[in-house]
Amino acid sequence: NQARQTLTNSQTTNQLAESSLLSSQREVKRYSQLRQQGVIPEINLVDKQDIAKEKQKLYAQTQSDVQQAKLRLAEQQSSYERNLRQAHADIEQAKLRLGEQQRSYQTLTLSGQSAVLKIAEQQKSLDTDISSLKSDISQTKRQIDSLKFQLGQREIKASVNGILFQLPIQKPGSVVQVGTMVAEIAQDNSPLIIRAQMATT
């Protein structure tokens, strides 16, 4: 990445500056010996010393650049590691949420299936109750028809309209023989009927 490339470039520049500084320092040393021997004037030595000082400053600057590049790279790596840890944490959280959602879905599915089974059982029970009620209704209707028939067997109906004026049987529960008169009716619109007792003498 860019920070690592910057560090590499800074280190290369620093190495070149160091090499140039060492070379300049050797020149200063050599010119110093020549000056002591009186071979060269002092101005030449001073020039070499000035050049060495500039190279010393440049070397110091390149060292500072290297340190700054190292700091930026370390900061970038630290940020990358933080982001990586956060990404891993987000992934784990997402997995947990997914697991919870899957469990919730499974719970809802099981609950729904249970509800469907319960409704089916209730429907089956209702069908059974309805069948039982229909059977009871049919049986009750048969009982009603039977009772109506029995009641019809116990009723005495006159074949004509009229006025009942003689009822020989007075007690309930009496037993009569076939052909026994149980009532006498004066038919409507019939000639005058007189019922009386007359002395025979």
PDB file of C-alpha atoms in Angstrom:
ATOM      1  CA  ASN A   1       0.000   0.000   0.000  1.00  0.00           C
ATOM      2  CA  GLN A   2       0.948   3.672  -0.150  1.00  0.00           C
ATOM      3  CA  ALA A   3       2.241   3.936   3.438  1.00  0.00           C
ATOM      4  CA  ARG A   4       4.537   0.929   2.974  1.00  0.00           C
ATOM      5  CA  GLN A   5       5.790   2.305  -0.353  1.00  0.00           C
ATOM      6  CA  THR A   6       6.468   5.683   1.295  1.00  0.00           C
ATOM      7  CA  LEU A   7       8.468   3.946   4.032  1.00  0.00           C
ATOM      8  CA  THR A   8      10.480   2.019   1.461  1.00  0.00           C
ATOM      9  CA  ASN A   9      11.256   5.199  -0.466  1.00  0.00           C
ATOM     10  CA  SER A  10      12.210   7.038   2.740  1.00  0.00           C
ATOM     11  CA  GLN A  11      14.529   4.224   3.782  1.00  0.00           C
ATOM     12  CA  THR A  12      16.183   4.229   0.353  1.00  0.00           C
ATOM     13  CA  THR A  13      16.654   8.011   0.480  1.00  0.00           C
ATOM     14  CA  ASN A  14      18.058   7.708   4.008  1.00  0.00           C
ATOM     15  CA  GLN A  15      20.550   5.068   2.924  1.00  0.00           C
ATOM     16  CA  LEU A  16      21.688   7.246   0.030  1.00  0.00           C
ATOM     17  CA  ALA A  17      21.976  10.269   2.333  1.00  0.00           C
ATOM     18  CA  GLU A  18      23.988   8.216   4.831  1.00  0.00           C
ATOM     19  CA  SER A  19      26.317   6.990   2.118  1.00  0.00           C
ATOM     20  CA  SER A  20      26.756  10.537   0.799  1.00  0.00           C
ATOM     21  CA  LEU A  21      27.380  11.832   4.339  1.00  0.00           C
ATOM     22  CA  LEU A  22      30.049   9.195   5.015  1.00  0.00           C
ATOM     23  CA  SER A  23      31.726  10.045   1.734  1.00  0.00           C
ATOM     24  CA  SER A  24      31.636  13.749   2.579  1.00  0.00           C
ATOM     25  CA  GLN A  25      33.048  13.072   6.064  1.00  0.00           C
ATOM     26  CA  ARG A  26      35.921  11.126   4.512  1.00  0.00           C
ATOM     27  CA  GLU A  27      36.556  14.092   2.216  1.00  0.00           C
ATOM     28  CA  VAL A  28      36.613  16.467   5.191  1.00  0.00           C
ATOM     29  CA  LYS A  29      39.091  14.196   6.968  1.00  0.00           C
ATOM     30  CA  ARG A  30      41.328  13.964   3.921  1.00  0.00           C
ATOM     31  CA  TYR A  31      41.179  17.720   3.282  1.00  0.00           C
ATOM     32  CA  SER A  32      41.923  18.347   6.953  1.00  0.00           C
ATOM     33  CA  GLN A  33      45.128  16.294   6.684  1.00  0.00           C
ATOM     34  CA  LEU A  34      46.102  18.110   3.491  1.00  0.00           C
ATOM     35  CA  ARG A  35      45.450  21.443   5.162  1.00  0.00           C
ATOM     36  CA  GLN A  36      47.678  20.436   8.092  1.00  0.00           C
ATOM     37  CA  GLN A  37      50.362  19.559   5.589  1.00  0.00           C
ATOM     38  CA  GLY A  38      49.879  22.934   3.908  1.00  0.00           C
ATOM     39  CA  VAL A  39      48.994  21.360   0.582  1.00  0.00           C
ATOM     40  CA  ILE A  40      45.631  23.141   0.190  1.00  0.00           C
ATOM     41  CA  PRO A  41      44.302  26.445   1.409  1.00  0.00           C
ATOM     42  CA  GLU A  42      41.865  26.551   4.330  1.00  0.00           C
ATOM     43  CA  ILE A  43      39.016  27.688   2.106  1.00  0.00           C
ATOM     44  CA  ASN A  44      38.957  24.316   0.403  1.00  0.00           C
ATOM     45  CA  LEU A  45      38.640  22.589   3.769  1.00  0.00           C
ATOM     46  CA  VAL A  46      35.862  24.973   4.811  1.00  0.00           C
ATOM     47  CA  ASP A  47      33.938  24.204   1.594  1.00  0.00           C
ATOM     48  CA  LYS A  48      34.165  20.486   2.282  1.00  0.00           C
ATOM     49  CA  GLN A  49      33.056  21.023   5.881  1.00  0.00           C
ATOM     50  CA  ASP A  50      30.051  23.096   4.694  1.00  0.00           C
ATOM     51  CA  ILE A  51      29.109  20.372   2.244  1.00  0.00           C
ATOM     52  CA  ALA A  52      29.396  17.782   5.024  1.00  0.00           C
ATOM     53  CA  LYS A  53      27.136  19.880   7.273  1.00  0.00           C
ATOM     54  CA  GLU A  54      24.468  20.102   4.549  1.00  0.00           C
ATOM     55  CA  LYS A  55      24.659  16.375   4.012  1.00  0.00           C
ATOM     56  CA  GLN A  56      24.390  15.875   7.775  1.00  0.00           C
ATOM     57  CA  LYS A  57      21.189  17.947   7.780  1.00  0.00           C
ATOM     58  CA  LEU A  58      19.871  16.002   4.799  1.00  0.00           C
ATOM     59  CA  TYR A  59      20.673  12.705   6.519  1.00  0.00           C
ATOM     60  CA  ALA A  60      18.903  13.870   9.688  1.00  0.00           C
ATOM     61  CA  GLN A  61      15.877  14.880   7.608  1.00  0.00           C
ATOM     62  CA  THR A  62      15.765  11.506   5.873  1.00  0.00           C
ATOM     63  CA  GLN A  63      15.949   9.771   9.250  1.00  0.00           C
ATOM     64  CA  SER A  64      13.000  11.863  10.404  1.00  0.00           C
ATOM     65  CA  ASP A  65      11.133  10.973   7.216  1.00  0.00           C
ATOM     66  CA  VAL A  66      11.782   7.292   7.879  1.00  0.00           C
ATOM     67  CA  GLN A  67      10.428   7.579  11.416  1.00  0.00           C
ATOM     68  CA  GLN A  68       7.341   9.448  10.197  1.00  0.00           C
ATOM     69  CA  ALA A  69       6.756   6.825   7.513  1.00  0.00           C
ATOM     70  CA  LYS A  70       7.085   4.065  10.130  1.00  0.00           C
ATOM     71  CA  LEU A  71       4.550   5.826  12.358  1.00  0.00           C
ATOM     72  CA  ARG A  72       2.099   6.269   9.495  1.00  0.00           C
ATOM     73  CA  LEU A  73       2.512   2.629   8.486  1.00  0.00           C
ATOM     74  CA  ALA A  74       2.026   1.469  12.092  1.00  0.00           C
ATOM     75  CA  GLU A  75      -1.054   3.676  12.418  1.00  0.00           C
ATOM     76  CA  GLN A  76      -2.427   2.354   9.156  1.00  0.00           C
ATOM     77  CA  GLN A  77      -1.778  -1.240  10.221  1.00  0.00           C
ATOM     78  CA  SER A  78      -3.421  -0.565  13.570  1.00  0.00           C
ATOM     79  CA  SER A  79      -6.436   0.956  11.815  1.00  0.00           C
ATOM     80  CA  TYR A  80      -6.546  -2.001   9.446  1.00  0.00           C
ATOM     81  CA  GLU A  81      -6.443  -4.441  12.360  1.00  0.00           C
ATOM     82  CA  ARG A  82      -9.196  -2.517  14.162  1.00  0.00           C
ATOM     83  CA  ASN A  83     -11.324  -2.546  11.038  1.00  0.00           C
ATOM     84  CA  LEU A  84     -10.601  -6.243  10.572  1.00  0.00           C
ATOM     85  CA  ARG A  85     -11.583  -7.012  14.169  1.00  0.00           C
ATOM     86  CA  GLN A  86     -14.720  -4.913  13.769  1.00  0.00           C
ATOM     87  CA  ALA A  87     -15.541  -6.724  10.538  1.00  0.00           C
ATOM     88  CA  HIS A  88     -15.103 -10.088  12.287  1.00  0.00           C
ATOM     89  CA  ALA A  89     -17.290  -8.854  15.158  1.00  0.00           C
ATOM     90  CA  ASP A  90     -19.942  -7.669  12.695  1.00  0.00           C
ATOM     91  CA  ILE A  91     -19.841 -11.040  10.955  1.00  0.00           C
ATOM     92  CA  GLU A  92     -20.274 -12.859  14.274  1.00  0.00           C
ATOM     93  CA  GLN A  93     -23.160 -10.556  15.204  1.00  0.00           C
ATOM     94  CA  ALA A  94     -24.744 -11.175  11.819  1.00  0.00           C
ATOM     95  CA  LYS A  95     -24.349 -14.934  12.335  1.00  0.00           C
ATOM     96  CA  LEU A  96     -25.989 -14.650  15.760  1.00  0.00           C
ATOM     97  CA  ARG A  97     -28.874 -12.603  14.355  1.00  0.00           C
ATOM     98  CA  LEU A  98     -29.267 -15.066  11.511  1.00  0.00           C
ATOM     99  CA  GLY A  99     -29.310 -17.945  13.989  1.00  0.00           C
ATOM    100  CA  GLU A 100     -31.926 -16.167  16.099  1.00  0.00           C
ATOM    101  CA  GLN A 101     -34.044 -15.456  13.031  1.00  0.00           C
ATOM    102  CA  GLN A 102     -33.774 -19.070  11.918  1.00  0.00           C
ATOM    103  CA  ARG A 103     -34.758 -20.306  15.369  1.00  0.00           C
ATOM    104  CA  SER A 104     -37.619 -17.801  15.469  1.00  0.00           C
ATOM    105  CA  TYR A 105     -38.756 -18.959  12.021  1.00  0.00           C
ATOM    106  CA  GLN A 106     -38.582 -22.594  13.094  1.00  0.00           C
ATOM    107  CA  THR A 107     -40.526 -21.766  16.260  1.00  0.00           C
ATOM    108  CA  LEU A 108     -43.172 -19.943  14.237  1.00  0.00           C
ATOM    109  CA  THR A 109     -43.301 -22.818  11.769  1.00  0.00           C
ATOM    110  CA  LEU A 110     -43.744 -25.368  14.551  1.00  0.00           C
ATOM    111  CA  SER A 111     -46.309 -23.114  16.222  1.00  0.00           C
ATOM    112  CA  GLY A 112     -48.170 -22.767  12.937  1.00  0.00           C
ATOM    113  CA  GLN A 113     -48.102 -26.513  12.363  1.00  0.00           C
ATOM    114  CA  SER A 114     -49.313 -27.080  15.918  1.00  0.00           C
ATOM    115  CA  ALA A 115     -52.127 -24.571  15.375  1.00  0.00           C
ATOM    116  CA  VAL A 116     -53.116 -26.295  12.124  1.00  0.00           C
ATOM    117  CA  LEU A 117     -53.155 -29.689  13.860  1.00  0.00           C
ATOM    118  CA  LYS A 118     -55.188 -28.254  16.729  1.00  0.00           C
ATOM    119  CA  ILE A 119     -57.695 -26.713  14.316  1.00  0.00           C
ATOM    120  CA  ALA A 120     -57.897 -30.016  12.441  1.00  0.00           C
ATOM    121  CA  GLU A 121     -58.572 -31.836  15.724  1.00  0.00           C
ATOM    122  CA  GLN A 122     -61.227 -29.261  16.650  1.00  0.00           C
ATOM    123  CA  GLN A 123     -62.802 -29.633  13.203  1.00  0.00           C
ATOM    124  CA  LYS A 124     -62.791 -33.400  13.592  1.00  0.00           C
ATOM    125  CA  SER A 125     -64.365 -33.062  17.040  1.00  0.00           C
ATOM    126  CA  LEU A 126     -66.995 -30.685  15.647  1.00  0.00           C
ATOM    127  CA  ASP A 127     -67.757 -33.092  12.811  1.00  0.00           C
ATOM    128  CA  THR A 128     -68.168 -35.868  15.365  1.00  0.00           C
ATOM    129  CA  ASP A 129     -70.435 -33.657  17.504  1.00  0.00           C
ATOM    130  CA  ILE A 130     -72.496 -32.703  14.442  1.00  0.00           C
ATOM    131  CA  SER A 131     -72.872 -36.346  13.441  1.00  0.00           C
ATOM    132  CA  SER A 132     -73.877 -37.213  17.003  1.00  0.00           C
ATOM    133  CA  LEU A 133     -76.405 -34.354  17.079  1.00  0.00           C
ATOM    134  CA  LYS A 134     -77.849 -35.425  13.728  1.00  0.00           C
ATOM    135  CA  SER A 135     -78.192 -38.950  15.061  1.00  0.00           C
ATOM    136  CA  ASP A 136     -79.873 -37.617  18.237  1.00  0.00           C
ATOM    137  CA  ILE A 137     -82.226 -35.472  16.140  1.00  0.00           C
ATOM    138  CA  SER A 138     -83.153 -38.440  13.957  1.00  0.00           C
ATOM    139  CA  GLN A 139     -83.758 -40.589  17.023  1.00  0.00           C
ATOM    140  CA  THR A 140     -85.842 -37.841  18.648  1.00  0.00           C
ATOM    141  CA  LYS A 141     -87.912 -37.483  15.463  1.00  0.00           C
ATOM    142  CA  ARG A 142     -88.537 -41.236  15.467  1.00  0.00           C
ATOM    143  CA  GLN A 143     -89.543 -41.049  19.131  1.00  0.00           C
ATOM    144  CA  ILE A 144     -91.901 -38.149  18.377  1.00  0.00           C
ATOM    145  CA  ASP A 145     -93.440 -40.066  15.470  1.00  0.00           C
ATOM    146  CA  SER A 146     -93.825 -43.113  17.711  1.00  0.00           C
ATOM    147  CA  LEU A 147     -95.445 -41.040  20.459  1.00  0.00           C
ATOM    148  CA  LYS A 148     -97.777 -39.408  17.935  1.00  0.00           C
ATOM    149  CA  PHE A 149     -98.759 -42.833  16.688  1.00  0.00           C
ATOM    150  CA  GLN A 150     -99.320 -44.077  20.253  1.00  0.00           C
ATOM    151  CA  LEU A 151    -101.314 -40.944  21.047  1.00  0.00           C
ATOM    152  CA  GLY A 152    -103.419 -41.546  17.964  1.00  0.00           C
ATOM    153  CA  GLN A 153    -104.109 -45.056  19.236  1.00  0.00           C
ATOM    154  CA  ARG A 154    -105.332 -43.597  22.551  1.00  0.00           C
ATOM    155  CA  GLU A 155    -107.618 -40.927  21.092  1.00  0.00           C
ATOM    156  CA  ILE A 156    -111.296 -41.557  20.420  1.00  0.00           C
ATOM    157  CA  LYS A 157    -112.575 -39.485  17.516  1.00  0.00           C
ATOM    158  CA  ALA A 158    -116.180 -39.143  16.487  1.00  0.00           C
ATOM    159  CA  SER A 159    -116.994 -39.588  12.839  1.00  0.00           C
ATOM    160  CA  VAL A 160    -119.536 -36.711  12.944  1.00  0.00           C
ATOM    161  CA  ASN A 161    -119.880 -33.327  14.556  1.00  0.00           C
ATOM    162  CA  GLY A 162    -122.387 -33.017  17.342  1.00  0.00           C
ATOM    163  CA  ILE A 163    -123.094 -32.680  21.053  1.00  0.00           C
ATOM    164  CA  LEU A 164    -121.869 -35.271  23.510  1.00  0.00           C
ATOM    165  CA  PHE A 165    -124.768 -36.091  25.816  1.00  0.00           C
ATOM    166  CA  GLN A 166    -123.943 -39.515  27.165  1.00  0.00           C
ATOM    167  CA  LEU A 167    -120.577 -40.714  28.545  1.00  0.00           C
ATOM    168  CA  PRO A 168    -120.994 -44.074  30.278  1.00  0.00           C
ATOM    169  CA  ILE A 169    -117.314 -44.417  31.214  1.00  0.00           C
ATOM    170  CA  GLN A 170    -116.376 -41.911  33.901  1.00  0.00           C
ATOM    171  CA  LYS A 171    -113.203 -43.329  35.452  1.00  0.00           C
ATOM    172  CA  PRO A 172    -109.800 -42.824  33.828  1.00  0.00           C
ATOM    173  CA  GLY A 173    -107.902 -46.003  33.013  1.00  0.00           C
ATOM    174  CA  SER A 174    -111.085 -48.036  32.478  1.00  0.00           C
ATOM    175  CA  VAL A 175    -110.867 -51.058  30.198  1.00  0.00           C
ATOM    176  CA  VAL A 176    -113.643 -51.592  27.668  1.00  0.00           C
ATOM    177  CA  GLN A 177    -114.510 -54.520  25.449  1.00  0.00           C
ATOM    178  CA  VAL A 178    -114.820 -54.336  21.712  1.00  0.00           C
ATOM    179  CA  GLY A 179    -118.204 -52.949  20.733  1.00  0.00           C
ATOM    180  CA  THR A 180    -118.852 -51.266  24.070  1.00  0.00           C
ATOM    181  CA  MET A 181    -120.404 -47.803  23.777  1.00  0.00           C
ATOM    182  CA  VAL A 182    -118.084 -45.192  25.187  1.00  0.00           C
ATOM    183  CA  ALA A 183    -120.062 -42.072  24.234  1.00  0.00           C
ATOM    184  CA  GLU A 184    -123.248 -40.974  22.530  1.00  0.00           C
ATOM    185  CA  ILE A 185    -123.369 -37.877  20.307  1.00  0.00           C
ATOM    186  CA  ALA A 186    -126.342 -35.937  19.057  1.00  0.00           C
ATOM    187  CA  GLN A 187    -125.390 -35.109  15.483  1.00  0.00           C
ATOM    188  CA  ASP A 188    -125.645 -31.495  14.382  1.00  0.00           C
ATOM    189  CA  ASN A 189    -128.652 -30.665  12.174  1.00  0.00           C
ATOM    190  CA  SER A 190    -130.373 -33.888  13.208  1.00  0.00           C
ATOM    191  CA  PRO A 191    -134.087 -34.173  14.211  1.00  0.00           C
ATOM    192  CA  LEU A 192    -134.914 -33.530  17.858  1.00  0.00           C
ATOM    193  CA  ILE A 193    -133.695 -36.254  20.150  1.00  0.00           C
ATOM    194  CA  ILE A 194    -135.253 -36.644  23.596  1.00  0.00           C
ATOM    195  CA  ARG A 195    -133.656 -38.715  26.274  1.00  0.00           C
ATOM    196  CA  ALA A 196    -136.120 -39.416  29.140  1.00  0.00           C
ATOM    197  CA  GLN A 197    -137.249 -42.004  31.616  1.00  0.00           C
ATOM    198  CA  MET A 198    -140.898 -43.137  31.528  1.00  0.00           C
ATOM    199  CA  ALA A 199    -142.820 -45.262  33.981  1.00  0.00           C
ATOM    200  CA  THR A 200    -143.956 -48.588  32.601  1.00  0.00           C
ATOM    201  CA  THR A 201    -147.153 -48.664  34.640  1.00  0.00           C
TER     202      THR A 201
END
